[in-house]
Coordinates of C-alpha atoms in Angstrom, one line a residue:
X6 CA 42.7 -20.4 7.1
X7 CA 46.4 -21.6 5.8
X8 CA 47.0 -20.4 2.0
X9 CA 46.6 -23.3 -0.8
X10 CA 49.4 -23.8 -2.1
X11 CA 49.5 -24.2 -6.3
X12 CA 51.8 -23.7 -9.3
X13 CA 51.9 -20.1 -10.5
X14 CA 52.6 -20.8 -14.2
X15 CA 49.9 -20.2 -16.7
X16 CA 49.2 -23.5 -17.7
X17 CA 49.4 -25.0 -14.1
X18 CA 46.4 -28.1 -13.4
X19 CA 44.4 -27.6 -10.5
X20 CA 44.5 -30.4 -8.6
X21 CA 41.3 -32.2 -7.8
X22 CA 41.0 -32.3 -3.5
X23 CA 37.1 -32.3 -2.9
X24 CA 33.7 -32.5 -3.8
X25 CA 31.6 -29.4 -4.5
X26 CA 29.1 -30.5 -2.7
X27 CA 30.9 -30.1 0.5
X28 CA 31.3 -26.0 0.0
X29 CA 28.0 -25.8 0.5
X30 CA 27.3 -26.6 4.5
X31 CA 23.8 -25.4 5.7
X32 CA 23.2 -21.6 6.2
X33 CA 21.3 -20.8 9.6
X34 CA 18.4 -18.8 8.3
X35 CA 17.3 -17.6 11.7
X36 CA 20.6 -15.5 11.8
X37 CA 20.3 -14.0 8.1
X38 CA 23.8 -16.2 7.5
X39 CA 25.6 -15.8 4.1
X40 CA 28.6 -16.6 2.4
X41 CA 31.0 -14.4 1.1
X42 CA 34.1 -15.0 -1.2
X43 CA 37.9 -14.2 -0.3
X44 CA 40.0 -14.0 -3.5
X45 CA 43.6 -14.6 -2.6
X46 CA 46.5 -12.6 -3.7
X47 CA 48.1 -13.2 -7.0
X48 CA 49.6 -12.1 -10.4
X49 CA 47.7 -11.8 -14.1
X50 CA 49.1 -15.3 -14.5
X51 CA 48.2 -16.9 -11.8
X52 CA 45.6 -19.7 -11.2
X53 CA 42.7 -18.1 -9.3
X54 CA 42.3 -19.4 -5.4
X55 CA 39.5 -18.5 -3.6
X56 CA 37.9 -19.2 -0.1
X57 CA 34.5 -19.2 1.4
X58 CA 33.5 -17.3 4.7
X59 CA 30.0 -17.8 6.6
X60 CA 28.7 -14.8 8.0
X61 CA 25.9 -13.1 9.7
X62 CA 24.1 -10.1 8.1
X63 CA 23.3 -8.8 12.0
X64 CA 27.2 -8.8 12.7
X65 CA 27.6 -5.9 10.3
X66 CA 30.6 -7.8 7.9
X67 CA 32.6 -5.6 5.8
X68 CA 32.7 -6.6 1.9
X69 CA 32.1 -5.5 -1.7
X70 CA 29.3 -7.2 -4.4
X71 CA 29.5 -7.9 -7.9
X72 CA 26.7 -7.5 -10.4
X73 CA 27.6 -9.1 -14.0
X74 CA 25.9 -11.1 -16.3
X75 CA 26.5 -14.9 -16.1
X76 CA 26.8 -15.2 -20.2
X77 CA 27.0 -18.5 -22.0
X78 CA 26.6 -21.6 -19.5
X79 CA 28.9 -23.7 -21.9
X80 CA 32.0 -21.4 -22.0
X81 CA 33.4 -21.9 -18.5
X82 CA 37.0 -22.2 -17.1
X83 CA 38.5 -23.5 -13.5
X84 CA 39.2 -22.1 -10.1
X85 CA 39.9 -23.4 -6.7
X86 CA 37.8 -22.9 -4.3
X87 CA 38.6 -24.3 -0.8
X88 CA 40.1 -27.6 -1.9
X89 CA 38.0 -28.3 -5.2
X90 CA 37.9 -27.3 -8.6
X91 CA 34.8 -25.3 -9.8
X92 CA 34.2 -24.3 -13.1
X93 CA 32.7 -21.1 -13.6
X94 CA 31.5 -19.4 -16.7
X95 CA 34.3 -17.1 -18.5
X96 CA 32.6 -13.9 -17.7
X97 CA 33.0 -14.3 -13.9
X98 CA 36.2 -15.7 -13.9
X99 CA 37.8 -12.8 -16.2
X100 CA 36.0 -10.1 -13.4
X101 CA 37.9 -12.4 -10.6
X102 CA 41.4 -12.2 -12.6
X103 CA 41.0 -8.5 -12.9
X104 CA 39.8 -7.8 -9.3
X105 CA 42.3 -10.0 -7.5
X106 CA 44.8 -7.9 -5.5
X107 CA 48.7 -8.2 -5.9
X108 CA 49.3 -8.3 -2.0
X109 CA 45.5 -8.2 -0.5
X110 CA 42.8 -10.5 -0.1
X111 CA 39.4 -8.9 -1.6
X112 CA 36.0 -10.1 0.2
X113 CA 33.1 -9.9 -2.1
X114 CA 29.4 -11.2 -2.3
X115 CA 28.7 -13.3 -5.8
X116 CA 25.4 -15.0 -6.5
X117 CA 26.7 -17.4 -8.6
X118 CA 29.4 -18.7 -5.9
X119 CA 28.1 -17.8 -2.9
X120 CA 24.6 -19.3 -3.4
X121 CA 24.2 -22.9 -3.6
X122 CA 22.8 -22.8 -6.8
X123 CA 21.2 -26.6 -7.1
X124 CA 19.6 -26.3 -4.2
X125 CA 16.2 -24.6 -4.9
X126 CA 15.3 -24.0 -0.8
X127 CA 18.4 -22.3 0.1
X128 CA 17.8 -20.5 -3.5
X129 CA 14.7 -18.9 -2.3
X130 CA 16.1 -18.3 0.9
X131 CA 18.9 -16.0 -0.4
X132 CA 17.1 -14.7 -3.0
X133 CA 14.5 -13.2 -0.5
X134 CA 18.1 -11.7 1.5
X135 CA 19.4 -10.1 -1.9
X136 CA 17.6 -6.7 -0.9
X137 CA 19.9 -6.7 2.9
X138 CA 23.1 -8.1 1.1
X139 CA 23.1 -5.5 -1.6
X140 CA 22.3 -2.5 0.7
X141 CA 24.3 -3.8 3.6
X142 CA 27.6 -4.2 1.4
X143 CA 30.1 -1.3 1.1
X144 CA 29.5 -0.9 -2.9
X145 CA 28.5 -2.9 -5.9
X146 CA 31.2 -3.6 -8.6
X147 CA 29.3 -3.2 -11.9
X148 CA 31.6 -5.7 -14.0
X149 CA 30.3 -4.9 -17.8
X150 CA 33.2 -7.0 -19.0
X151 CA 36.7 -7.5 -20.2
X152 CA 36.3 -4.9 -22.8
X153 CA 34.3 -4.0 -25.9
X154 CA 35.7 -6.8 -27.9
X155 CA 35.9 -10.6 -27.5
X156 CA 39.4 -10.2 -26.5
X157 CA 40.9 -8.3 -23.4
X158 CA 43.2 -5.7 -24.2
X159 CA 45.6 -5.5 -21.8
X160 CA 46.8 -7.8 -18.7
X161 CA 46.1 -5.2 -15.8
X162 CA 44.7 -6.0 -12.6
X163 CA 42.7 -3.4 -10.1
X164 CA 44.3 -2.5 -7.5
X165 CA 41.8 -2.6 -4.5
X166 CA 40.0 0.9 -3.8
X167 CA 41.6 2.8 -6.8
X168 CA 40.2 1.5 -9.2
X169 CA 42.5 3.8 -11.8
X170 CA 45.3 3.2 -14.4
X171 CA 47.7 4.8 -16.5
X172 CA 45.5 6.1 -19.3
X173 CA 48.3 5.7 -22.1
X174 CA 49.0 1.8 -20.8
X175 CA 48.4 -0.7 -23.1
X176 CA 46.7 -0.9 -26.9
X177 CA 44.8 1.5 -28.6
X178 CA 41.8 0.1 -27.9
X179 CA 42.7 0.5 -24.2
X180 CA 42.9 4.2 -24.8
X181 CA 39.6 4.7 -26.5
X182 CA 38.1 2.7 -23.7
X183 CA 39.7 5.4 -21.9
X184 CA 39.0 8.2 -23.5
X185 CA 34.9 7.0 -23.3
X186 CA 35.1 7.8 -19.6
X187 CA 36.9 11.3 -20.2
X188 CA 33.6 11.8 -22.5
X189 CA 31.2 10.7 -19.9
X190 CA 33.1 13.6 -16.8
X191 CA 33.1 16.2 -19.7
X192 CA 29.4 15.5 -20.0
X193 CA 28.9 15.8 -16.4
X194 CA 30.1 19.0 -16.5
X195 CA 27.2 20.9 -17.5
X196 CA 28.2 22.8 -20.3
X197 CA 26.5 23.9 -23.3
X198 CA 27.1 21.3 -26.3
X199 CA 28.8 24.0 -28.7
X200 CA 31.4 24.5 -25.5
X201 CA 32.9 20.8 -25.6
X202 CA 35.5 19.7 -27.5
X203 CA 33.6 16.6 -28.9
X204 CA 30.5 18.5 -30.3
X205 CA 32.8 21.2 -32.0
X206 CA 32.2 21.1 -35.8
X207 CA 34.5 22.0 -38.9
X208 CA 32.9 24.8 -41.1
X209 CA 30.8 22.3 -42.8
X210 CA 29.0 21.7 -39.7
X211 CA 29.3 17.9 -40.3
X212 CA 32.6 16.2 -39.0
X213 CA 33.8 16.8 -35.0
X214 CA 36.5 18.4 -35.1
X215 CA 38.5 16.2 -32.9
X216 CA 38.6 12.6 -34.1
X217 CA 39.6 11.0 -31.0
X218 CA 36.1 11.8 -29.3
X219 CA 34.2 10.9 -32.5
X220 CA 35.8 7.3 -31.7
X221 CA 34.8 8.1 -28.0
X222 CA 31.3 8.6 -28.9
X223 CA 31.2 5.2 -30.8
X224 CA 33.0 3.4 -28.1
X225 CA 30.1 4.8 -25.6
X226 CA 27.5 3.5 -28.0
X227 CA 29.0 0.0 -27.9
X228 CA 29.5 0.0 -23.7
X229 CA 25.7 1.0 -23.8
X230 CA 24.8 -1.5 -25.9
X231 CA 26.6 -4.1 -23.7
X232 CA 24.6 -7.4 -22.6
X233 CA 25.0 -5.9 -18.8
X234 CA 22.9 -3.4 -19.1
X235 CA 19.9 -5.4 -20.2
X236 CA 19.9 -7.6 -17.2
X237 CA 16.9 -7.1 -14.5
X238 CA 19.0 -8.2 -11.6
X239 CA 20.9 -4.8 -12.2
X240 CA 18.1 -3.2 -10.6
X241 CA 18.5 -4.5 -7.2
X242 CA 22.3 -4.5 -7.6
X243 CA 22.9 -1.1 -8.5
X244 CA 20.3 0.7 -6.4
X245 CA 20.4 -0.7 -3.2
X246 CA 24.1 -0.2 -2.5
X247 CA 25.5 2.8 -0.8
X248 CA 27.9 3.5 -3.6
X249 CA 29.0 1.7 -6.9
X250 CA 31.9 1.5 -9.5
X251 CA 31.3 0.9 -13.2
X252 CA 34.3 -1.4 -14.1
X253 CA 35.0 -2.3 -18.3
X254 CA 38.2 -4.5 -18.4
X255 CA 41.0 -3.0 -16.2
X256 CA 39.4 0.7 -16.1
X257 CA 36.9 1.5 -13.9
X258 CA 34.8 4.9 -12.7
X259 CA 32.3 5.8 -9.9
X260 CA 28.5 5.7 -10.8
X261 CA 27.9 9.5 -9.6
X262 CA 30.2 10.4 -12.9
X263 CA 27.4 8.8 -15.2
X264 CA 24.4 9.8 -13.3
X265 CA 25.9 13.6 -13.6
X266 CA 26.5 13.1 -17.3
X267 CA 22.9 11.8 -17.6
X268 CA 21.1 14.6 -16.0
X269 CA 23.5 17.6 -17.7
X270 CA 22.4 15.6 -21.1
X271 CA 18.9 15.4 -20.2
X272 CA 18.8 19.5 -19.4
X273 CA 20.6 20.2 -22.8
X274 CA 19.2 18.5 -25.4
X275 CA 15.7 19.4 -24.3
X276 CA 16.1 22.6 -24.0
X277 CA 19.1 25.5 -24.6
X278 CA 20.7 23.1 -26.9
X279 CA 18.0 21.0 -28.5
X280 CA 19.0 22.8 -32.0
X281 CA 22.3 21.6 -31.6
X282 CA 21.2 17.9 -31.1
X283 CA 19.1 17.7 -34.0
X284 CA 22.2 18.3 -36.5
X285 CA 24.3 16.1 -35.0
X286 CA 25.3 12.7 -36.3
X287 CA 22.6 10.0 -36.2
X288 CA 25.0 7.8 -34.5
X289 CA 25.9 10.7 -31.4
X290 CA 22.3 11.2 -31.1
X291 CA 21.5 7.2 -31.3
X292 CA 24.3 7.1 -28.5
X293 CA 22.8 10.1 -26.3
X294 CA 19.3 8.5 -26.4
X295 CA 20.8 5.2 -25.3
X296 CA 23.3 6.4 -22.2
X297 CA 20.2 8.7 -21.1
X298 CA 17.9 6.0 -21.1
X299 CA 19.8 3.6 -19.3
X300 CA 21.9 6.1 -16.9
X301 CA 18.4 8.0 -16.1
X302 CA 16.5 4.6 -15.8
X303 CA 18.7 3.0 -12.8
X304 CA 19.0 6.4 -11.0
X305 CA 14.9 7.5 -11.1
X306 CA 13.6 3.9 -10.7
X307 CA 10.0 4.8 -10.7
X308 CA 6.6 2.8 -11.2
X309 CA 8.2 -0.7 -12.3
X310 CA 10.2 0.6 -15.4
X311 CA 12.3 -2.5 -15.8
X312 CA 10.1 -4.9 -18.5
X313 CA 13.0 -3.9 -21.1
X314 CA 15.6 -5.8 -18.9
X315 CA 16.4 -10.0 -19.7
X316 CA 16.8 -12.8 -17.0
X317 CA 17.4 -16.7 -17.9
X318 CA 14.0 -17.4 -15.7
X319 CA 11.2 -15.2 -16.6
X320 CA 10.1 -15.3 -12.4
X321 CA 13.4 -13.5 -12.4
X322 CA 11.5 -10.6 -13.7
X323 CA 9.7 -10.3 -10.2
X324 CA 12.3 -11.7 -7.8
X325 CA 15.4 -9.2 -9.0
X326 CA 13.4 -6.1 -7.8
X327 CA 11.4 -7.6 -4.9
X328 CA 13.6 -6.4 -2.2
X329 CA 13.7 -3.4 -3.9
X330 CA 10.1 -2.5 -3.9
X331 CA 9.9 -3.3 -0.8
X332 CA 12.1 -0.6 0.2
X333 CA 10.9 1.8 -1.9
X334 CA 7.1 0.9 -0.7
X335 CA 7.9 0.4 3.0
X336 CA 5.1 2.4 4.3
X337 CA 2.8 -0.1 2.4
X338 CA 4.5 -3.6 3.6
X339 CA 5.0 -2.7 6.9
X340 CA 1.6 -3.4 8.9
X341 CA 0.8 -6.5 6.2
X342 CA 1.8 -10.1 7.0
X343 CA 1.6 -11.2 3.2
X344 CA 4.7 -11.3 1.0
X345 CA 5.9 -12.5 -2.6
X346 CA 8.2 -15.3 -1.1
X347 CA 10.3 -16.4 -4.3
X348 CA 9.4 -19.9 -4.8
X349 CA 11.1 -21.4 -8.3
X350 CA 9.4 -24.9 -7.3
X351 CA 7.8 -26.5 -10.7
X352 CA 4.5 -26.1 -9.3
X353 CA 4.8 -22.3 -9.2
X354 CA 4.5 -21.7 -12.9
X355 CA 5.2 -18.6 -14.3
X356 CA 1.7 -17.6 -15.7
X357 CA 0.6 -18.8 -12.0
X358 CA 3.4 -16.6 -10.3
X359 CA 3.0 -13.3 -12.5
X360 CA -1.5 -13.8 -11.9
X361 CA -0.6 -13.7 -8.2
X362 CA 1.6 -11.2 -7.8
X363 CA -0.7 -8.8 -10.3
X364 CA -3.6 -9.9 -7.8
X365 CA -1.2 -8.8 -4.2
X366 CA 0.0 -5.1 -6.4
X367 CA -3.9 -4.6 -6.9
X368 CA -4.6 -5.2 -3.5
X369 CA -1.4 -3.3 -2.0
X370 CA -1.3 0.1 -4.0
X371 CA -5.2 0.1 -4.4
X372 CA -4.5 1.1 -8.2
X373 CA -4.5 0.0 -11.8
X374 CA -1.6 1.7 -13.0
X375 CA 0.4 -1.3 -13.3
X376 CA -2.1 -1.9 -16.3
X377 CA -1.2 1.2 -17.9
X378 CA 1.5 1.2 -21.4
X379 CA 2.0 -1.5 -23.6
X380 CA 4.6 -3.4 -22.6
X381 CA 3.4 -4.9 -19.7
X382 CA 0.5 -7.5 -20.7
X383 CA 0.8 -10.4 -23.1
X384 CA -1.7 -9.7 -26.2
X385 CA -2.7 -12.9 -27.0
X386 CA -6.0 -14.5 -26.7
X387 CA -5.6 -17.4 -24.5
X388 CA -3.4 -15.3 -21.7
X389 CA -5.7 -12.9 -19.0
X390 CA -5.4 -9.4 -20.4
X391 CA -5.4 -7.8 -16.8
X392 CA -2.1 -9.8 -15.7
X393 CA 1.1 -8.5 -16.1
X394 CA 3.4 -10.2 -18.2
X395 CA 6.7 -10.0 -16.3
X396 CA 8.7 -12.1 -18.7
X397 CA 8.2 -10.7 -22.0
X398 CA 11.4 -8.5 -23.9
X399 CA 9.6 -5.4 -25.2
X400 CA 10.3 -3.6 -28.5
X401 CA 12.9 -1.0 -27.0
X402 CA 10.8 2.2 -28.8
X403 CA 7.5 0.6 -27.3
X404 CA 9.0 0.6 -23.8
X405 CA 10.5 4.2 -24.1
X406 CA 7.2 5.5 -25.3
X407 CA 5.4 3.9 -22.3
X408 CA 8.1 5.4 -19.7
X409 CA 7.6 8.8 -21.3
X410 CA 4.0 8.7 -21.0
X411 CA 3.8 7.3 -17.8
X412 CA 5.4 10.7 -16.8
X413 CA 2.8 12.3 -18.7
X414 CA -0.2 10.0 -16.8
X415 CA 0.8 11.9 -13.4
X416 CA -0.8 14.9 -14.5
X417 CA -4.1 13.4 -15.2
X418 CA -7.3 12.6 -12.8
X419 CA -9.8 10.7 -15.2
X420 CA -11.4 9.0 -12.0
X421 CA -11.2 11.9 -10.1
X422 CA -9.7 9.6 -7.2
X423 CA -12.4 6.5 -7.3
X424 CA -11.4 3.8 -5.1
X425 CA -10.0 0.6 -6.7
X426 CA -12.7 -2.3 -5.8
X427 CA -11.9 -5.4 -7.2
X428 CA -12.3 -9.1 -6.7
X429 CA -10.6 -12.3 -8.7
X430 CA -13.1 -14.7 -10.1
X431 CA -12.9 -18.1 -11.5
X432 CA -11.1 -19.0 -14.5
X433 CA -8.5 -15.8 -14.2
X434 CA -11.6 -13.6 -14.5
X435 CA -11.5 -10.1 -12.4
X436 CA -14.4 -8.2 -11.3
X437 CA -13.7 -3.9 -11.1
X438 CA -15.8 -1.0 -10.3
X439 CA -16.0 1.9 -13.5
X440 CA -18.3 3.5 -15.9
X441 CA -18.5 2.9 -19.8
X442 CA -18.2 5.8 -21.3
X443 CA -18.7 5.8 -25.1
X444 CA -18.3 3.3 -28.4
X445 CA -15.4 3.9 -30.6
X446 CA -16.5 5.4 -33.9
X447 CA -13.6 5.3 -36.2
X448 CA -9.6 4.5 -35.5
X449 CA -6.9 6.4 -37.9
X450 CA -3.5 4.8 -38.2
X451 CA -0.9 4.3 -35.6
X452 CA 1.9 6.9 -35.5
X453 CA 5.0 5.8 -35.5
X454 CA 7.6 8.0 -37.2
X455 CA 10.5 9.7 -35.6
X456 CA 10.0 12.6 -37.5
X457 CA 7.6 15.3 -36.1
X458 CA 6.8 16.3 -39.6
X459 CA 5.5 12.7 -40.5
X460 CA 4.0 11.8 -37.2
X461 CA 1.7 14.4 -35.9
X462 CA -1.9 13.5 -37.1
X463 CA -2.8 16.7 -39.5
X464 CA -6.1 18.6 -38.0
X465 CA -7.5 18.0 -41.8
X466 CA -7.1 14.2 -40.9
X467 CA -8.8 14.1 -37.9
X468 CA -11.7 16.1 -39.1
X469 CA -12.4 13.5 -41.7
X470 CA -12.5 10.8 -39.1
X471 CA -15.5 8.8 -38.7
X472 CA -16.8 9.6 -42.5
X473 CA -17.8 13.2 -41.2
X474 CA -16.7 16.4 -42.9
X475 CA -16.1 18.8 -39.5
X476 CA -14.9 22.4 -39.8
X477 CA -11.8 23.1 -37.6
X478 CA -14.5 25.9 -35.8
X479 CA -17.1 23.8 -35.0
X480 CA -17.9 23.4 -31.6
X481 CA -15.5 20.7 -29.7
X482 CA -17.7 18.2 -27.2
X483 CA -16.2 19.3 -24.1
X484 CA -15.7 23.3 -25.3
X485 CA -13.9 25.4 -27.3
X486 CA -13.3 24.5 -31.3
X487 CA -12.1 21.3 -33.2
X488 CA -8.6 23.0 -33.7
X489 CA -8.5 23.6 -30.3
X490 CA -9.0 20.5 -29.5
X491 CA -6.5 18.8 -32.2
X492 CA -4.0 21.0 -30.7
X493 CA -4.3 19.5 -27.3
X494 CA -4.6 16.2 -27.8
X495 CA -1.1 16.2 -30.0
X496 CA 0.4 17.5 -26.7
X497 CA -1.7 15.3 -24.3
X498 CA -2.6 18.9 -23.3
X499 CA 0.9 19.0 -21.4
X500 CA 4.0 21.2 -21.7
X501 CA 7.6 20.0 -20.9
X502 CA 9.8 22.8 -19.5
X503 CA 13.3 21.5 -18.2
X504 CA 13.0 18.3 -16.9
X505 CA 9.2 17.6 -16.4
X506 CA 5.6 17.8 -18.1
X507 CA 3.3 20.5 -16.7
X508 CA -0.1 21.5 -18.0
X509 CA 0.0 23.7 -21.6
X510 CA -0.6 27.3 -20.6
X511 CA -1.8 29.6 -23.4
X512 CA 1.2 31.8 -23.3
X513 CA 3.2 28.1 -24.7
X514 CA 2.5 29.0 -28.2
X515 CA 1.3 27.5 -31.5
X516 CA 4.6 25.9 -32.1
X517 CA 5.3 21.7 -32.0
X518 CA 6.7 20.8 -28.1
X519 CA 9.0 17.6 -29.0
X520 CA 8.8 16.1 -26.3
X521 CA 5.0 16.4 -25.2
X522 CA 3.9 15.2 -28.7
X523 CA 6.4 12.2 -28.9
X524 CA 4.7 11.3 -25.3
X525 CA 1.1 11.4 -26.8
X526 CA 1.9 10.2 -30.3
X527 CA 4.4 7.4 -30.3
X528 CA 2.7 3.9 -31.0
X529 CA -0.6 5.4 -30.5
X530 CA -3.7 5.6 -32.9
X531 CA -6.1 8.6 -33.0
X532 CA -9.4 7.8 -32.8
X533 CA -12.8 9.8 -32.6
X534 CA -16.3 7.9 -30.4
X535 CA -20.1 8.1 -31.1
X536 CA -20.5 10.8 -29.3
X537 CA -17.7 13.2 -30.6
X538 CA -14.9 12.7 -28.2
X539 CA -10.9 13.1 -29.3
X540 CA -8.7 10.7 -28.4
X541 CA -5.3 8.5 -28.4
X542 CA -5.3 4.8 -28.1
X543 CA -3.5 1.4 -28.3
X544 CA -2.1 0.5 -31.7
X545 CA -4.2 -2.6 -31.4
X546 CA -7.2 -0.7 -30.6
X547 CA -10.4 -1.3 -33.3
X548 CA -13.7 0.2 -33.9
X549 CA -15.8 -2.4 -31.9
X550 CA -14.2 -1.4 -28.8
X551 CA -14.8 0.9 -25.8
X552 CA -13.5 3.8 -23.9
X553 CA -14.2 3.0 -19.8
X554 CA -13.0 5.0 -16.7
X555 CA -12.1 2.6 -14.1
X556 CA -12.1 3.5 -10.5
X557 CA -8.3 3.5 -9.1
X558 CA -6.6 4.8 -12.4
X559 CA -5.4 8.3 -13.9
X560 CA -6.4 7.8 -17.2
X561 CA -9.4 6.0 -19.0
X562 CA -9.3 2.5 -20.8
X563 CA -10.1 1.1 -24.1
X564 CA -12.1 -2.0 -23.7
X565 CA -13.8 -4.9 -26.1
X566 CA -16.9 -6.8 -25.7
X567 CA -15.9 -10.6 -25.9
X568 CA -19.6 -12.4 -25.1
X569 CA -22.0 -11.9 -22.5
X570 CA -22.2 -13.7 -19.2
X571 CA -25.5 -14.1 -17.3
X572 CA -24.0 -13.9 -14.0
X573 CA -23.8 -10.2 -14.4
X574 CA -27.4 -9.4 -15.5
X575 CA -26.4 -10.0 -19.1
X576 CA -23.6 -7.6 -19.4
X577 CA -21.0 -8.2 -21.5
X578 CA -17.4 -9.6 -21.0
X579 CA -14.3 -7.4 -21.8
X580 CA -10.8 -8.1 -22.6
X581 CA -8.6 -4.9 -21.6
X582 CA -6.9 -3.4 -24.9
X583 CA -5.4 -0.7 -23.1
X584 CA -4.9 2.9 -21.7
X585 CA -6.0 6.0 -23.5
X586 CA -6.2 9.7 -23.7
X587 CA -9.7 11.4 -24.5
X588 CA -9.6 15.1 -24.8
X589 CA -12.5 16.5 -21.7
X590 CA -12.3 13.5 -19.6
X591 CA -8.7 13.4 -18.4
X592 CA -9.8 15.5 -15.1
X593 CA -13.1 14.4 -14.0
X594 CA -15.2 15.8 -16.1
X595 CA -16.8 12.6 -16.5
X596 CA -18.3 12.2 -13.1
X597 CA -20.2 16.3 -13.5
X598 CA -21.4 14.9 -16.7
X599 CA -23.4 12.2 -15.2
X600 CA -23.8 13.9 -11.6
X601 CA -22.5 11.2 -10.0
X602 CA -20.3 11.2 -6.9
X603 CA -17.9 7.9 -6.9
X604 CA -18.8 4.3 -8.9
X605 CA -20.3 3.1 -6.2
X606 CA -22.6 0.3 -7.5
X607 CA -22.7 1.8 -10.7
X608 CA -20.5 -0.8 -12.3
X609 CA -19.8 -4.8 -12.0
X610 CA -17.0 -5.9 -14.0
X611 CA -15.9 -8.9 -14.7
X612 CA -14.1 -11.3 -17.5
X613 CA -14.5 -14.1 -19.6
X614 CA -13.0 -17.7 -18.7
X615 CA -9.9 -17.7 -21.3
X616 CA -10.6 -14.2 -22.6
X617 CA -10.1 -12.2 -19.2
X618 CA -10.9 -8.4 -18.0
X619 CA -13.7 -6.1 -17.5
X620 CA -17.8 -5.6 -18.3
X621 CA -18.9 -2.1 -17.0
X622 CA -21.8 0.2 -16.2
X623 CA -25.1 -0.6 -15.6
X624 CA -27.3 -2.7 -17.8
X625 CA -29.0 -0.8 -21.0
X626 CA -27.4 2.8 -22.3
X627 CA -27.4 4.4 -19.0
X628 CA -23.5 6.0 -19.9
X629 CA -24.3 6.3 -23.4
X630 CA -25.4 9.2 -23.8
X631 CA -22.6 12.0 -23.0

């Protein structure tokens, strides 16, 4: 294609020579065609000139992809695409100017330009290909933005394949950005905190010796709070490509440096250097926690842990990780004809899509695991309590607590591998298999303090729950004393060792183990049951609730009766309140107590119209006498 000639002064006006309609000819879906953007060479102040190329993924084209935030739809700047002036959002415009090379064409795939956003059919089809688009590219460029402030700190472009610039060039703000990358490299060296220059302290133990790295800590915190990290599409865009480079302004760094830094931070902050971490300045600790949460979340994708990311359309919460889920669960999908197909049409409402996807995941995973955690469901009376709400943006502290608890739940087996059996009924109701175990007698306060000494419920407080003055030496329901049950419960009966949980051992000692305690207690309520069990449950549970064990789950659930349903022999309908820990029932003990082998024919469960969830157990008191 011949070059497009335009004036190269900063104030040049783009000639309007065509219409945007002509940019997007129909793509051939049978050959998996996509469009690639060619960014033509230019200098910093030159207008941005681009061309479009249609290629088939089957031809193995060589290209990069861009991962970025779209930004304010009202803030736009023009580029010349083919023979047409196109207004694009300013964040993308800034990325194109930084990525443009002086003498070479850069070939890149960018969703906003390579997909006809005004064609719903094409958008649906291309979203379905995104897994292949990102996994087939040479690398993804993770564009965080033009800098930490409102204005760029330099006028440097990023040379192709180098992603490096002279560290001392430009303003002091640019040097500060460069120091952030030096800080990340130092963190990844797997060195004790006291041996690193940015953690060394003066004699008073309070002020970092090197002021330059104090500013780097602050800048790192600002970088990790940029809008980019909260965007749902970054999950798919960053994990599927074979390589990734993080770019902020004109400075970039390969993703593996971030990964190495996060792994070293987690290792040292939870073991050998944990005492030093507690002595660091609050902003340093907060930055470390934020950095670890984001980087480890992208590095260790597991169990759909990206509800804290934001999307313009709530349905993007599903479509944004769709191809990634299929890639990671290929053994489940390979023999199935059904798929979750992107559908942005008005007929596919957000509520309808969330319900359909939840049922689909029940069917494909044969598990209730997707319902564990506080942040996955909408706690409103008019929304089905068993449907995952993919569109919400939960409180970060609650989300982090959920993520930590999910790691703990891998070590439990309350349902003793009982199969998950479900049936979707009318009026957004669900029928499942399981057993009602006990009634909640008393609920203590919710625990949300970040300080262990104000956080952990005392043994005396637990002994007084339910109006009974128990003794610490009294026998507990499943063995041992109440003092033993208290200690095991506040740790979730687990112990954090190096970088994972394991079952507690006698030699673990009597000291509080912070990771286990925080995972077990954060945003949880302590409770006791009528039969004398001690547990930890969701913050919105009440005395009227019941404990149930359901097929397809490693942990018990808290249910709340909401009415009677004649269809099921007068049994009560229930809402799902949340998952829970019940000491003495986390390893399948209920089967031995009841003398049953499985849940077969033991339960019919349903949910009431407008309330939605379960009814569990045989009629009468069959499962109340444990």
